[in-house]
Coordinates of C-alpha atoms in Angstrom, one line a residue:
X1 CA -3.1 -27.9 24.5
X2 CA -0.3 -25.8 22.9
X3 CA 3.4 -27.1 23.5
X4 CA 5.9 -25.0 25.1
X5 CA 9.7 -25.5 24.1
X6 CA 12.2 -23.7 26.1
X7 CA 15.5 -23.0 24.6
X8 CA 17.9 -21.8 27.0
X9 CA 21.8 -21.7 27.0
X10 CA 24.6 -19.2 28.9
X11 CA 25.1 -16.1 27.4
X12 CA 27.0 -16.2 24.1
X13 CA 26.3 -19.8 23.4
X14 CA 24.4 -19.3 20.2
X15 CA 20.6 -19.6 21.4
X16 CA 19.7 -16.7 18.8
X17 CA 21.6 -18.6 15.9
X18 CA 19.6 -21.5 16.5
X19 CA 16.5 -19.8 16.8
X20 CA 17.0 -18.0 13.3
X21 CA 17.7 -21.3 11.9
X22 CA 14.2 -22.8 13.1
X23 CA 12.4 -19.7 11.9
X24 CA 13.6 -19.9 8.6
X25 CA 12.5 -23.5 8.4
X26 CA 9.3 -23.2 10.4
X27 CA 6.2 -20.8 10.3
X28 CA 3.9 -22.3 12.8
X29 CA 5.8 -21.1 16.1
X30 CA 5.2 -18.1 18.4
X31 CA 8.4 -16.9 20.1
X32 CA 8.9 -15.2 23.5
X33 CA 12.5 -13.9 24.0
X34 CA 13.8 -12.8 27.2
X35 CA 16.5 -10.3 27.8
X36 CA 18.6 -9.5 30.9
X37 CA 19.0 -5.5 30.1
X38 CA 16.2 -3.2 29.6
X39 CA 17.3 -2.7 26.1
X40 CA 16.0 -5.3 23.7
X41 CA 18.8 -6.5 21.2
X42 CA 18.0 -10.1 20.2
X43 CA 14.5 -9.3 19.4
X44 CA 16.0 -7.1 16.9
X45 CA 18.0 -9.8 15.6
X46 CA 15.5 -12.4 14.9
X47 CA 15.5 -12.8 10.9
X48 CA 12.4 -11.6 9.2
X49 CA 9.6 -13.9 10.1
X50 CA 5.8 -14.1 9.9
X51 CA 5.7 -15.4 13.3
X52 CA 4.5 -13.8 16.5
X53 CA 7.5 -12.5 18.6
X54 CA 7.2 -11.1 22.2
X55 CA 9.9 -9.5 24.2
X56 CA 10.3 -9.9 28.0
X57 CA 13.1 -7.4 29.0
X58 CA 14.5 -6.0 32.2
X59 CA 15.4 -9.4 34.3
X60 CA 15.6 -13.2 34.0
X61 CA 12.3 -15.0 33.1
X62 CA 13.1 -17.4 35.9
X63 CA 12.4 -14.7 38.6
X64 CA 11.9 -10.9 38.0
X65 CA 9.8 -11.2 35.0
X66 CA 7.8 -14.6 35.7
X67 CA 4.4 -12.5 35.9
X68 CA 5.2 -10.9 32.5
X69 CA 5.5 -14.4 31.2
X70 CA 2.4 -15.5 32.6
X71 CA 0.6 -12.8 30.8
X72 CA 2.5 -13.2 27.5
X73 CA 1.4 -16.7 27.4
X74 CA -2.2 -15.9 28.0
X75 CA -2.0 -13.0 25.5
X76 CA -0.4 -15.2 22.7
X77 CA -3.3 -18.0 23.4
X78 CA -6.0 -15.5 23.4
X79 CA -4.9 -13.7 20.4
X80 CA -4.6 -17.0 18.5
X81 CA -8.1 -17.9 19.3
X82 CA -9.1 -14.4 18.2
X83 CA -7.4 -14.9 15.0
X84 CA -5.3 -11.7 15.6
X85 CA -1.8 -13.8 15.1
X86 CA -1.2 -16.5 12.9
X87 CA -2.3 -19.9 14.5
X88 CA 0.9 -21.3 16.0
X89 CA 1.3 -24.6 16.9
X90 CA 4.1 -24.6 19.2
X91 CA 5.5 -21.8 21.5
X92 CA 9.2 -21.0 21.9
X93 CA 10.5 -19.4 24.9
X94 CA 14.4 -18.3 24.5
X95 CA 15.5 -17.5 28.0
X96 CA 18.3 -14.9 28.8
X97 CA 21.5 -16.4 29.3
X98 CA 21.3 -15.9 33.1
X99 CA 18.2 -17.8 33.5
X100 CA 17.5 -21.1 35.9
X101 CA 15.1 -23.3 33.2
X102 CA 13.4 -24.3 36.2
X103 CA 12.0 -20.8 36.9
X104 CA 10.3 -21.3 33.5
X105 CA 9.1 -24.6 33.7
X106 CA 7.6 -24.1 37.2
X107 CA 5.5 -21.4 35.8
X108 CA 3.9 -23.6 33.5
X109 CA 3.3 -26.3 35.9
X110 CA 2.2 -24.2 38.8
X111 CA -0.2 -21.6 37.1
X112 CA -3.6 -23.5 36.7
X113 CA -4.9 -21.4 33.9
X114 CA -1.3 -22.0 32.1
X115 CA -1.8 -25.7 33.0
X116 CA -4.7 -25.8 31.2
X117 CA -3.8 -24.6 27.9
X118 CA -0.2 -25.0 27.5
X119 CA 1.9 -28.3 28.4
X120 CA 5.8 -28.4 28.4
X121 CA 7.4 -30.3 25.7
X122 CA 11.0 -29.9 26.1
X123 CA 14.1 -27.9 27.7
X124 CA 16.8 -27.4 25.0
X125 CA 20.2 -26.3 26.2
X126 CA 22.9 -24.7 24.1
X127 CA 26.5 -25.1 25.3
X128 CA 29.4 -23.3 23.6
X129 CA 31.8 -26.1 22.6
X130 CA 34.7 -23.4 22.6
X131 CA 34.3 -22.3 26.4
X132 CA 31.9 -24.8 27.7
X133 CA 34.5 -26.1 30.1
X134 CA 35.4 -22.8 31.5
X135 CA 31.6 -21.9 31.6
X136 CA 30.8 -24.9 33.8
X137 CA 33.9 -24.0 36.0
X138 CA 32.9 -20.2 36.4
X139 CA 29.3 -20.0 36.1
X140 CA 26.8 -22.1 38.1
X141 CA 24.0 -20.9 35.7
X142 CA 25.6 -23.0 33.2
X143 CA 25.4 -25.9 35.3
X144 CA 21.7 -25.3 36.2
X145 CA 20.9 -25.1 32.5
X146 CA 22.9 -28.3 31.6
X147 CA 20.9 -30.3 34.5
X148 CA 17.4 -28.9 33.3
X149 CA 18.1 -30.1 29.5
X150 CA 16.3 -32.8 27.7
X151 CA 18.7 -32.1 24.7
X152 CA 22.1 -30.6 24.9
X153 CA 23.2 -28.6 21.6
X154 CA 26.8 -28.3 21.7
X155 CA 27.1 -25.3 19.5
X156 CA 30.1 -23.9 17.3
X157 CA 31.5 -27.4 16.8
X158 CA 33.4 -26.1 13.8
X159 CA 35.1 -23.9 15.9
X160 CA 36.9 -26.8 18.3
X161 CA 39.6 -29.1 17.6
X162 CA 38.4 -32.8 17.8
X163 CA 40.4 -33.5 20.7
X164 CA 38.2 -30.9 22.9
X165 CA 35.3 -32.7 22.3
X166 CA 35.6 -35.6 24.7
X167 CA 36.4 -33.6 27.9
X168 CA 33.3 -31.4 27.5
X169 CA 31.0 -34.5 26.6
X170 CA 32.2 -36.4 29.7
X171 CA 31.5 -33.3 32.0
X172 CA 28.0 -32.8 30.4
X173 CA 27.2 -36.7 30.7
X174 CA 28.5 -36.3 34.4
X175 CA 26.1 -33.6 35.0
X176 CA 23.2 -35.0 33.0
X177 CA 23.5 -38.4 31.9
X178 CA 19.8 -38.8 30.7
X179 CA 20.2 -35.7 28.0
X180 CA 20.6 -36.4 24.6
X181 CA 23.4 -34.5 23.0
X182 CA 23.9 -33.3 19.5
X183 CA 26.8 -31.0 17.9
X184 CA 25.8 -28.0 15.8
X185 CA 27.5 -25.7 13.3
X186 CA 26.4 -22.5 12.6
X187 CA 23.1 -23.0 14.5
X188 CA 22.1 -25.8 12.1
X189 CA 19.7 -27.9 14.0
X190 CA 16.8 -30.0 12.7
X191 CA 13.7 -28.2 13.3
X192 CA 12.0 -31.5 13.8
X193 CA 13.5 -31.5 17.2
X194 CA 10.8 -29.0 18.2
X195 CA 8.1 -31.6 17.9
X196 CA 9.7 -34.2 19.7
X197 CA 8.3 -34.7 23.5
X198 CA 10.4 -35.7 26.5
X199 CA 9.1 -37.2 29.8
X200 CA 9.1 -34.9 32.6
X201 CA 11.5 -35.7 35.5
X202 CA 12.7 -34.1 38.7
X203 CA 15.0 -30.8 38.1
X204 CA 17.8 -30.3 40.3
X205 CA 17.8 -27.0 41.8
X206 CA 19.1 -25.0 44.3
X207 CA 22.2 -25.5 46.1
X208 CA 24.2 -27.9 43.9
X209 CA 26.9 -30.1 45.7
X210 CA 28.4 -33.6 45.3
X211 CA 26.2 -36.2 46.5
X212 CA 27.4 -38.0 49.8
X213 CA 29.9 -40.4 49.0
X214 CA 30.0 -39.9 45.4
X215 CA 32.9 -38.8 43.3
X216 CA 32.5 -35.8 41.7
X217 CA 35.3 -33.6 39.8
X218 CA 35.6 -29.9 41.1
X219 CA 33.6 -28.3 38.4
X220 CA 30.3 -30.0 39.4
X221 CA 30.5 -28.2 42.7
X222 CA 28.8 -24.9 43.1
X223 CA 27.6 -23.4 46.2
X224 CA 24.4 -21.1 46.7
X225 CA 26.4 -18.2 47.6
X226 CA 28.3 -18.1 44.4
X227 CA 25.3 -18.2 42.2
X228 CA 23.6 -15.3 40.1
X229 CA 26.5 -12.9 40.2
X230 CA 25.7 -11.5 36.8
X231 CA 24.9 -8.0 36.5
X232 CA 23.8 -5.9 33.3
X233 CA 23.5 -2.3 32.2
X234 CA 22.7 -0.9 28.8
X235 CA 22.8 2.3 27.0
X236 CA 21.2 4.1 24.1
X237 CA 22.3 7.1 22.0
X238 CA 21.5 8.7 18.8
X239 CA 23.7 9.8 15.8
X240 CA 26.5 8.0 13.9
X241 CA 30.2 7.3 15.1
X242 CA 33.0 7.2 13.3
X243 CA 34.3 3.3 12.8
X244 CA 38.1 4.0 13.8
X245 CA 36.9 5.9 16.7
X246 CA 34.6 3.3 17.5
X247 CA 37.3 0.7 17.8
X248 CA 39.2 2.9 20.5
X249 CA 36.2 2.9 22.3
X250 CA 35.6 -0.7 22.3
X251 CA 39.2 -1.1 23.4
X252 CA 38.8 1.0 26.4
X253 CA 35.6 -0.9 27.2
X254 CA 37.2 -4.2 27.2
X255 CA 40.1 -3.1 29.0
X256 CA 37.9 -1.5 31.8
X257 CA 35.8 -4.8 32.0
X258 CA 38.8 -6.9 32.2
X259 CA 38.3 -10.7 33.1
X260 CA 34.7 -9.8 34.7
X261 CA 33.0 -9.2 31.0
X262 CA 30.6 -11.9 30.3
X263 CA 28.6 -10.6 27.3
X264 CA 28.7 -7.4 25.1
X265 CA 26.0 -6.8 22.4
X266 CA 25.5 -3.7 20.6
X267 CA 23.8 -2.3 17.4
X268 CA 25.6 0.9 16.6
X269 CA 25.1 3.6 13.9
X270 CA 28.4 4.2 12.1
X271 CA 29.3 6.8 9.2
X272 CA 28.8 5.7 6.0
X273 CA 26.9 2.2 6.7
X274 CA 23.1 2.2 5.8
X275 CA 22.3 -0.2 8.3
X276 CA 23.9 -0.7 11.9
X277 CA 26.8 -2.5 13.0
X278 CA 26.4 -5.6 15.1
X279 CA 29.1 -6.1 17.7
X280 CA 29.2 -9.3 19.8
X281 CA 31.5 -10.3 22.6
X282 CA 31.6 -13.2 24.9
X283 CA 34.3 -13.3 27.8
X284 CA 38.0 -12.7 26.7
X285 CA 37.1 -13.4 23.0
X286 CA 37.8 -10.9 20.5
X287 CA 34.8 -8.9 19.4
X288 CA 32.6 -9.9 16.4
X289 CA 31.6 -7.1 14.2
X290 CA 29.4 -7.3 11.3
X291 CA 27.2 -4.9 9.1
X292 CA 23.8 -5.5 9.1
X293 CA 22.1 -4.2 5.6
X294 CA 19.3 -2.4 7.5
X295 CA 18.0 -1.3 10.9
X296 CA 15.7 -4.1 12.3
X297 CA 12.0 -2.3 12.9
X298 CA 11.6 1.3 13.2
X299 CA 14.1 1.7 16.2
X300 CA 17.4 2.9 14.6
X301 CA 18.8 4.3 18.2
X302 CA 22.4 2.8 18.8
X303 CA 22.1 0.6 21.8
X304 CA 24.6 -1.6 23.7
X305 CA 24.2 -4.3 26.7
X306 CA 27.0 -5.2 28.8
X307 CA 27.0 -8.1 31.3
X308 CA 29.6 -8.5 33.8
X309 CA 29.8 -10.9 36.8
X310 CA 30.9 -10.1 40.3
X311 CA 30.3 -8.8 43.8
X312 CA 29.2 -5.3 42.4
X313 CA 26.0 -4.8 40.5
X314 CA 27.0 -1.2 39.5
X315 CA 30.2 -2.1 37.9
X316 CA 28.4 -2.5 34.3
X317 CA 26.9 0.7 34.9
X318 CA 30.3 2.6 35.7
X319 CA 31.8 1.0 32.6
X320 CA 29.0 2.1 30.3
X321 CA 29.2 5.7 31.9
X322 CA 32.8 5.8 31.1
X323 CA 31.7 4.5 27.7
X324 CA 29.1 7.1 27.3
X325 CA 31.7 10.2 28.3
X326 CA 34.4 9.1 26.0
X327 CA 31.4 8.8 23.3
X328 CA 30.6 12.4 23.7
X329 CA 34.1 13.8 23.5
X330 CA 34.6 12.1 20.3
X331 CA 31.2 13.5 18.8
X332 CA 31.9 16.8 19.8

């Protein structure tokens, strides 16, 4: 049977950085990438690798695209047997940051055909050390991902002070005392971790609450009503934008989103750049911008994915509509 490793973690926690590090060291993997929006960006950011990469866009792999995951795994297996793709030894599923990992593991455990050909080896969860405590308090998805983990990768270790580590480690140990914890800088995690198998155990899913009679800090309590309040919208356009005009657009977009911004990721054509400008934002942190030497693949459309939280699923689309109107004004 082909082992499957699930790589999960909240939006902006560094999953793609870890994935790229592994792909630079391993050529025996097949990768399935799940994105919340219809526009795929993470797939374009996977480094040059000679491994098969499949994209599941348009929803969480734990719910709306479960059927697509089944089909993708079947197709990968048959393509490997037919010699149409390199003979990979392990499948790595990178979930969207909003996913409940149990939705992935349940597909592998409940589908008869998949049970005969694939076996879940581990669930690896990335936790952003900079915003980990805030994420545990604000987003129930983070708690789900931590509780499902066999290994917790505490990323961006070089960006936190030593005194910040203790409270985060204690909170994670409270949520999942059985999980192994590793600190990581710049996505550097030994690829041998992918070869380690962990015993399957009961995953805590559904409503999360303190066990009766047990002491539990407030951050460990989340109700069913507060789950899955993340909403995504995306945008594509053609043509380059002036760099300084683009900065004004970002400022307006961030102001409009306010505290409801969870994740922003974009590839943008900018005047005088050969490749796109990669723009990434997490919560209230400053945007990170870096030029890429060339466009990934054949698609050179500018693209933007915006994820917000709250009760209004139309909100991110409204923000991007205002962004697009402002974009059209500066280009004409």
